[in-house]
Amino acid sequence: MIQQPVLYMVIPCYNEEAVLPITAPLFREKLRQLTEKGAISEKSRILFVNDGSKDRTWEIIRDLARQDEHFLGICQSRNRGHQNAVLAGLMEAKDLADITISIDCDGQDDINAMDRMVEAYAGGAEVVYGVRSRRDTDTFFKRFTAEGFYHLMHWMGAEVVFNHADYRLISSRVLQEFANFKEVNLFLRGLIPLVGFTSTSVYYERHERLAGESHYPLGKMLALAFNGITSLSVKPIRMITALGCIVSLLGFLAVIWAIVMAVTGQTIAGWASTVCIICFLGGIQLLSLGVIGEYIGKIYLETKQRPRYIISERTGGFPEEGEPVPDDGKGSEK
Ligand code: UDP
Ligand code: MG
């Protein structure tokens, strides 16, 4: 018989004291169901990532870990944002698990889709994207902005799975490869498809948050979209280049027109039109510099190679905690 895979659910939490006591037992129940069904190994765990919460979230996670060995928790040294929290959890889990499923802790993503994700993995998929089939429970505004976000991303040339957020199954093999993506500008849903391997999607309905409030207001969402586009696509800079070409062509025609007018003596030199053209070109140039600056800013950040997350604490209960490696003075050889 084939060995059941060890599953780690990776769950980012930021100021979630209201919802965690409700959803933690639901995740636990799902883990139990999957284990009883024989779909996953007994060694499977639920790994919470506390993203520098300012409320009692970390205490709740520590209590859960104390009461039940199936719960584990890591705590980031400060709030680094959802994407970094998920990354921290995935990197932590990649050597402990065969598969990981990242999911929000607020109960919005239907945990029953996990069964189908694990089945898809058993069927050979290394990455399984959770895709929202309906968004009825979202407000019109959230739906409009969120769907607009996917259209914009696509149009801008970033490959993203439509209506897929960060609810997905990833095998440890894919994570090992993904660990080599060293960039600090994280946009996981655009980066994971770049790693490749066999992938598929499962569809689920998105629910309302069970408690607490969203930490993704419009501002953060726009920042995420902007980050995604500038991290994954060079289309904005191409558009500027194209605009530059068109404007230059128009400018060239205008110059010919001005010369013809001047030579035929039909008009005095058009001061206003000259100033307009200069201003217009000046504007375009500034805009271009702005966009180029954006990319240079990214290069700057990348060259800094900042750590993407720092774990300050860890609960007990991690399986197979290794003995300290004796230092033989030669360094480690594998
Ligand atoms: N989250 C996080 N760090 C942040 C913001 C959010 O870890 O800085 C977590 C949050 O606890 C939740 C998930 O990311 O588990 C999604 O956040 P939220 O539900 O607020 O976003 P929405 O579903 O409204 O887009
Ligand atoms: Mg949510």
Coordinates of C-alpha atoms and ligand atoms in Angstrom, one line a residue:
M1 CA 0.0 0.0 0.0
I2 CA 1.2 3.5 -0.8
Q3 CA 2.1 5.6 2.2
Q4 CA -0.4 8.3 3.0
P5 CA 1.0 11.8 2.6
V6 CA 1.7 14.0 5.6
L7 CA -0.4 17.1 5.2
Y8 CA 0.4 20.5 6.9
M9 CA -2.4 23.1 6.8
V10 CA -0.7 26.5 6.8
I11 CA -2.8 29.1 8.3
P12 CA -1.8 32.8 8.5
C13 CA -3.4 34.7 11.4
Y14 CA -3.3 38.5 12.0
N15 CA -5.3 39.8 14.9
E16 CA -7.7 36.9 14.7
E17 CA -8.7 36.4 18.3
A18 CA -12.3 36.6 17.4
V19 CA -12.4 33.9 14.8
L20 CA -9.6 31.5 15.7
P21 CA -11.5 29.8 18.6
I22 CA -14.3 29.1 16.1
T23 CA -12.3 27.9 13.1
A24 CA -9.5 26.0 14.9
P25 CA -11.9 23.1 15.9
L26 CA -13.2 23.1 12.3
F27 CA -9.7 22.7 10.9
R28 CA -9.0 20.0 13.5
E29 CA -12.2 18.1 12.6
K30 CA -11.2 18.2 8.9
L31 CA -7.8 16.8 9.7
R32 CA -9.5 14.0 11.7
Q33 CA -11.9 13.2 8.8
L34 CA -9.1 13.1 6.3
T35 CA -7.0 10.9 8.5
E36 CA -9.9 8.5 9.3
K37 CA -10.6 8.3 5.6
G38 CA -7.0 7.2 5.1
A39 CA -6.3 10.1 2.8
I40 CA -3.5 11.6 4.9
S41 CA -1.0 10.4 7.4
E42 CA -1.4 10.5 11.2
K43 CA 1.5 12.8 11.3
S44 CA -0.4 15.6 9.6
R45 CA -0.6 18.9 11.5
I46 CA -2.2 22.3 11.5
L47 CA 0.4 25.0 11.4
F48 CA -0.6 28.5 12.4
V49 CA 1.5 31.4 11.5
N50 CA 1.0 34.4 13.8
D51 CA 1.8 37.4 11.7
G52 CA 2.8 39.8 14.5
S53 CA -0.7 40.1 15.9
K54 CA -1.3 42.8 18.5
D55 CA -4.2 40.9 20.2
R56 CA -4.4 37.5 21.9
T57 CA -3.9 35.5 18.7
W58 CA -0.5 34.0 19.7
E59 CA -1.7 33.1 23.2
I60 CA -4.6 31.2 21.6
I61 CA -2.3 29.4 19.2
R62 CA 0.0 28.4 22.1
D63 CA -2.9 27.1 24.1
L64 CA -4.1 25.1 21.2
A65 CA -0.6 23.6 20.7
R66 CA -0.5 22.7 24.4
Q67 CA -3.8 21.0 24.4
D68 CA -3.5 19.1 21.2
E69 CA -0.3 17.9 19.4
H70 CA -2.0 18.3 16.0
F71 CA -1.7 22.1 16.4
L72 CA 1.6 23.8 15.8
G73 CA 2.4 27.5 15.7
I74 CA 5.1 29.8 14.6
C75 CA 5.2 33.5 15.4
Q76 CA 6.8 36.1 13.2
S77 CA 8.8 38.8 14.9
R78 CA 6.5 41.5 13.6
N79 CA 3.7 42.0 11.1
R80 CA 5.0 41.3 7.6
G81 CA 1.7 40.9 5.7
H82 CA -0.3 38.0 4.6
Q83 CA 2.0 36.8 1.7
N84 CA 5.1 36.7 3.9
A85 CA 3.2 34.9 6.6
V86 CA 2.0 32.2 4.2
L87 CA 5.6 31.9 2.9
A88 CA 7.0 31.5 6.4
G89 CA 4.5 28.7 7.0
L90 CA 5.2 27.0 3.7
M91 CA 8.9 27.1 4.2
E92 CA 8.6 25.8 7.7
A93 CA 6.4 22.9 6.5
K94 CA 8.3 22.0 3.4
D95 CA 10.7 19.6 5.2
L96 CA 8.1 18.2 7.5
A97 CA 5.3 17.5 5.2
D98 CA 4.6 15.8 1.8
I99 CA 1.8 18.3 1.0
T100 CA 0.7 21.7 2.3
I101 CA -2.6 23.4 2.0
S102 CA -2.6 27.2 2.7
I103 CA -5.9 28.6 3.8
D104 CA -7.1 31.8 5.6
C105 CA -8.1 31.3 9.2
D106 CA -11.4 33.2 8.9
G107 CA -13.6 30.3 7.6
Q108 CA -14.3 32.1 4.3
D109 CA -12.7 29.3 2.2
D110 CA -14.7 26.1 2.3
I111 CA -12.6 23.5 4.1
N112 CA -14.5 20.7 2.4
A113 CA -12.6 21.5 -0.8
M114 CA -9.5 20.0 1.0
D115 CA -10.8 16.5 0.3
R116 CA -10.9 17.1 -3.4
M117 CA -7.5 18.8 -3.2
V118 CA -5.9 15.7 -1.6
E119 CA -7.6 13.5 -4.1
A120 CA -6.2 15.6 -6.9
Y121 CA -2.8 15.2 -5.4
A122 CA -3.2 11.4 -5.2
G123 CA -4.2 11.7 -8.9
G124 CA -0.8 13.2 -9.7
A125 CA -1.2 17.0 -9.3
E126 CA 1.6 18.7 -7.5
V127 CA -0.3 22.0 -7.2
V128 CA -4.0 22.3 -6.7
Y129 CA -5.6 25.8 -6.9
G130 CA -8.7 26.5 -4.9
V131 CA -10.9 28.6 -7.2
R132 CA -14.0 30.5 -6.0
S133 CA -16.9 29.5 -8.1
R134 CA -19.2 32.1 -6.7
R135 CA -18.8 35.3 -4.7
D136 CA -22.4 35.8 -3.7
T137 CA -21.5 36.4 -0.1
D138 CA -19.0 39.2 -0.8
T139 CA -20.3 42.7 -1.0
F140 CA -20.7 44.1 -4.4
F141 CA -17.8 46.4 -3.9
K142 CA -15.5 43.6 -2.7
R143 CA -16.6 41.5 -5.7
F144 CA -16.2 44.2 -8.2
T145 CA -12.7 45.3 -7.0
A146 CA -11.5 41.7 -6.6
E147 CA -12.7 40.6 -10.0
G148 CA -11.4 43.8 -11.5
F149 CA -8.1 42.9 -9.9
Y150 CA -7.8 39.6 -11.8
H151 CA -8.8 41.2 -15.1
L152 CA -6.3 43.9 -14.6
M153 CA -3.5 41.4 -13.7
H154 CA -4.3 39.3 -16.7
W155 CA -4.4 42.3 -19.1
M156 CA -1.1 43.5 -17.6
G157 CA 0.5 40.2 -18.6
A158 CA 0.8 38.6 -15.1
E159 CA -0.3 34.9 -15.2
V160 CA -2.7 34.3 -12.4
V161 CA -5.5 31.8 -12.0
F162 CA -8.8 33.7 -12.2
N163 CA -10.6 33.9 -8.8
H164 CA -7.9 32.0 -7.0
A165 CA -6.4 33.5 -3.9
D166 CA -4.1 31.7 -1.6
Y167 CA -6.1 28.6 -0.9
R168 CA -4.1 25.9 -2.5
L169 CA -2.3 22.6 -2.1
I170 CA 1.4 22.5 -2.9
S171 CA 3.6 19.4 -2.7
S172 CA 6.8 19.6 -0.8
R173 CA 8.7 18.9 -4.1
V174 CA 7.3 22.1 -5.6
L175 CA 8.1 24.0 -2.4
Q176 CA 11.7 22.8 -2.5
E177 CA 12.0 24.4 -5.9
F178 CA 10.1 27.4 -4.9
A179 CA 12.5 28.0 -2.0
N180 CA 15.0 29.0 -4.7
F181 CA 12.9 32.0 -5.7
K182 CA 14.7 34.5 -3.5
E183 CA 12.7 37.6 -4.3
V184 CA 11.4 39.8 -1.6
N185 CA 8.5 41.2 -3.5
L186 CA 6.1 38.3 -2.9
F187 CA 3.0 37.7 -4.9
L188 CA 2.5 34.0 -4.3
R189 CA -0.4 33.4 -6.7
G190 CA 1.7 34.7 -9.5
L191 CA 4.9 33.0 -8.4
I192 CA 3.7 29.5 -7.8
P193 CA 2.6 29.0 -11.4
L194 CA 6.1 30.0 -12.5
V195 CA 7.5 27.0 -10.6
G196 CA 5.6 24.7 -12.9
F197 CA 4.8 21.0 -12.3
T198 CA 1.4 19.4 -12.9
S199 CA -1.4 21.5 -11.6
T200 CA -5.2 21.5 -11.5
S201 CA -8.1 23.5 -9.9
V202 CA -10.9 22.6 -7.6
Y203 CA -13.9 24.9 -7.2
Y204 CA -15.6 26.0 -4.0
E205 CA -18.0 28.6 -2.7
R206 CA -16.7 31.4 -0.7
H207 CA -18.5 32.1 2.6
E208 CA -18.7 35.1 4.8
R209 CA -16.1 35.7 7.5
L210 CA -17.2 33.7 10.6
A211 CA -16.1 36.6 12.9
G212 CA -13.7 39.5 13.1
E213 CA -13.0 41.9 10.3
S214 CA -11.1 41.8 7.0
H215 CA -7.6 43.0 7.0
Y216 CA -7.6 43.6 3.3
P217 CA -9.1 47.0 2.7
L218 CA -9.0 48.6 -0.8
G219 CA -5.7 50.2 -0.2
K220 CA -3.9 47.0 0.7
M221 CA -5.6 45.2 -2.3
L222 CA -4.4 47.9 -4.7
A223 CA -0.9 47.6 -3.2
L224 CA -1.0 43.9 -3.7
A225 CA -2.2 44.3 -7.3
F226 CA 0.5 46.9 -8.0
N227 CA 3.1 44.6 -6.4
G228 CA 1.9 41.7 -8.5
I229 CA 2.0 43.6 -11.7
T230 CA 5.4 45.1 -11.2
S231 CA 6.9 41.9 -9.9
L232 CA 5.6 39.7 -12.7
S233 CA 5.1 41.8 -15.8
V234 CA 7.1 44.2 -17.9
K235 CA 3.9 45.3 -19.7
P236 CA 3.7 48.7 -18.0
I237 CA 7.1 49.7 -19.2
R238 CA 6.3 48.4 -22.7
M239 CA 3.1 50.5 -22.7
I240 CA 5.2 53.6 -21.8
T241 CA 7.6 52.8 -24.6
A242 CA 4.7 52.4 -27.0
L243 CA 3.2 55.7 -25.8
G244 CA 6.6 57.3 -26.3
C245 CA 6.7 56.1 -29.9
I246 CA 3.3 57.4 -30.7
V247 CA 3.9 60.8 -29.1
S248 CA 7.3 61.1 -30.9
L249 CA 5.6 60.3 -34.2
L250 CA 2.9 63.0 -33.6
G251 CA 5.6 65.4 -32.6
F252 CA 7.5 64.7 -35.8
L253 CA 4.3 65.4 -37.8
A254 CA 3.8 68.6 -35.9
V255 CA 7.3 69.7 -36.7
I256 CA 6.7 69.1 -40.4
W257 CA 3.4 70.9 -40.2
A258 CA 5.0 73.9 -38.4
I259 CA 7.8 74.0 -41.0
V260 CA 5.4 73.9 -43.9
M261 CA 3.3 76.7 -42.3
A262 CA 6.4 78.8 -41.6
V263 CA 7.8 78.3 -45.1
T264 CA 4.6 79.2 -46.8
G265 CA 4.3 82.2 -44.5
Q266 CA 0.8 81.5 -43.5
T267 CA 1.4 82.2 -39.8
I268 CA 3.7 83.5 -37.3
A269 CA 5.5 80.9 -35.1
G270 CA 2.9 79.4 -32.8
W271 CA 4.0 80.1 -29.4
A272 CA 1.1 78.3 -27.7
S273 CA 1.4 75.1 -29.7
T274 CA 5.1 75.0 -29.0
V275 CA 4.6 75.3 -25.3
C276 CA 1.9 72.7 -25.4
I277 CA 4.1 70.2 -27.1
I278 CA 7.0 70.9 -24.7
C279 CA 4.7 70.4 -21.8
F280 CA 3.2 67.2 -23.2
L281 CA 6.6 65.7 -23.9
G282 CA 7.8 66.8 -20.5
G283 CA 4.9 65.0 -18.9
I284 CA 5.4 61.9 -20.8
Q285 CA 9.1 61.9 -20.0
L286 CA 8.4 62.3 -16.3
L287 CA 5.9 59.5 -16.4
S288 CA 8.4 57.3 -18.1
L289 CA 11.0 58.1 -15.5
G290 CA 8.5 57.3 -12.8
V291 CA 7.8 53.9 -14.1
I292 CA 11.5 53.1 -14.8
G293 CA 12.2 54.3 -11.3
E294 CA 9.7 51.8 -10.0
Y295 CA 11.6 49.0 -11.6
I296 CA 14.9 50.3 -10.4
G297 CA 13.4 50.5 -6.9
K298 CA 12.6 46.8 -7.2
I299 CA 16.1 46.0 -8.3
Y300 CA 17.3 47.9 -5.3
L301 CA 15.2 45.9 -3.0
E302 CA 16.1 42.6 -4.6
T303 CA 19.8 43.3 -4.3
K304 CA 19.4 43.9 -0.6
Q305 CA 18.4 40.2 -0.1
R306 CA 16.6 41.0 3.0
P307 CA 15.3 38.0 5.0
R308 CA 11.7 37.5 4.0
Y309 CA 10.6 36.4 7.5
I310 CA 12.1 36.0 10.9
I311 CA 10.7 33.5 13.3
S312 CA 11.0 34.7 16.9
E313 CA 9.2 31.9 18.6
R314 CA 8.1 28.3 18.1
T315 CA 5.8 26.1 20.1
G316 CA 6.8 22.6 21.2
G317 CA 5.7 19.6 19.5
F318 CA 7.5 19.7 16.1
P319 CA 8.0 16.2 15.0
E320 CA 11.6 14.8 14.7
E321 CA 13.3 17.8 16.2
G322 CA 16.9 17.2 15.1
E323 CA 19.8 16.8 17.5
P324 CA 22.3 19.7 17.2
V325 CA 24.8 18.8 14.5
P326 CA 28.3 18.3 16.0
D327 CA 30.8 20.7 14.6
D328 CA 33.7 18.8 13.2
G329 CA 35.4 21.9 11.9
K330 CA 34.9 20.9 8.2
G331 CA 31.5 22.3 7.7
S332 CA 28.6 20.2 6.7
E333 CA 28.8 17.8 3.8
K334 CA 25.7 16.3 2.3
Ligands
UDP1 N1 -3.4 38.2 7.3 C1 -2.1 38.1 7.7 N2 -1.4 39.3 7.8 C2 -1.9 40.5 7.4 C3 -3.3 40.5 7.0 C4 -4.0 39.4 7.0 O1 -1.6 37.0 8.1 O2 -1.2 41.5 7.5 C5 -4.2 36.9 7.3 C6 -5.6 36.9 8.0 O3 -5.4 36.6 9.4 C7 -6.4 35.9 7.2 C8 -5.8 36.0 5.8 O4 -4.6 36.7 5.9 O5 -6.1 34.6 7.7 C9 -6.7 36.8 4.9 O6 -7.0 38.1 5.4 P1 -8.5 38.7 5.5 O7 -9.5 37.6 5.8 O8 -8.5 39.8 6.4 O9 -8.7 39.2 3.9 P2 -10.0 39.0 3.0 O10 -10.4 37.6 3.1 O11 -11.0 40.0 3.5 O12 -9.4 39.4 1.6
MG2 MG -10.9 36.7 4.7

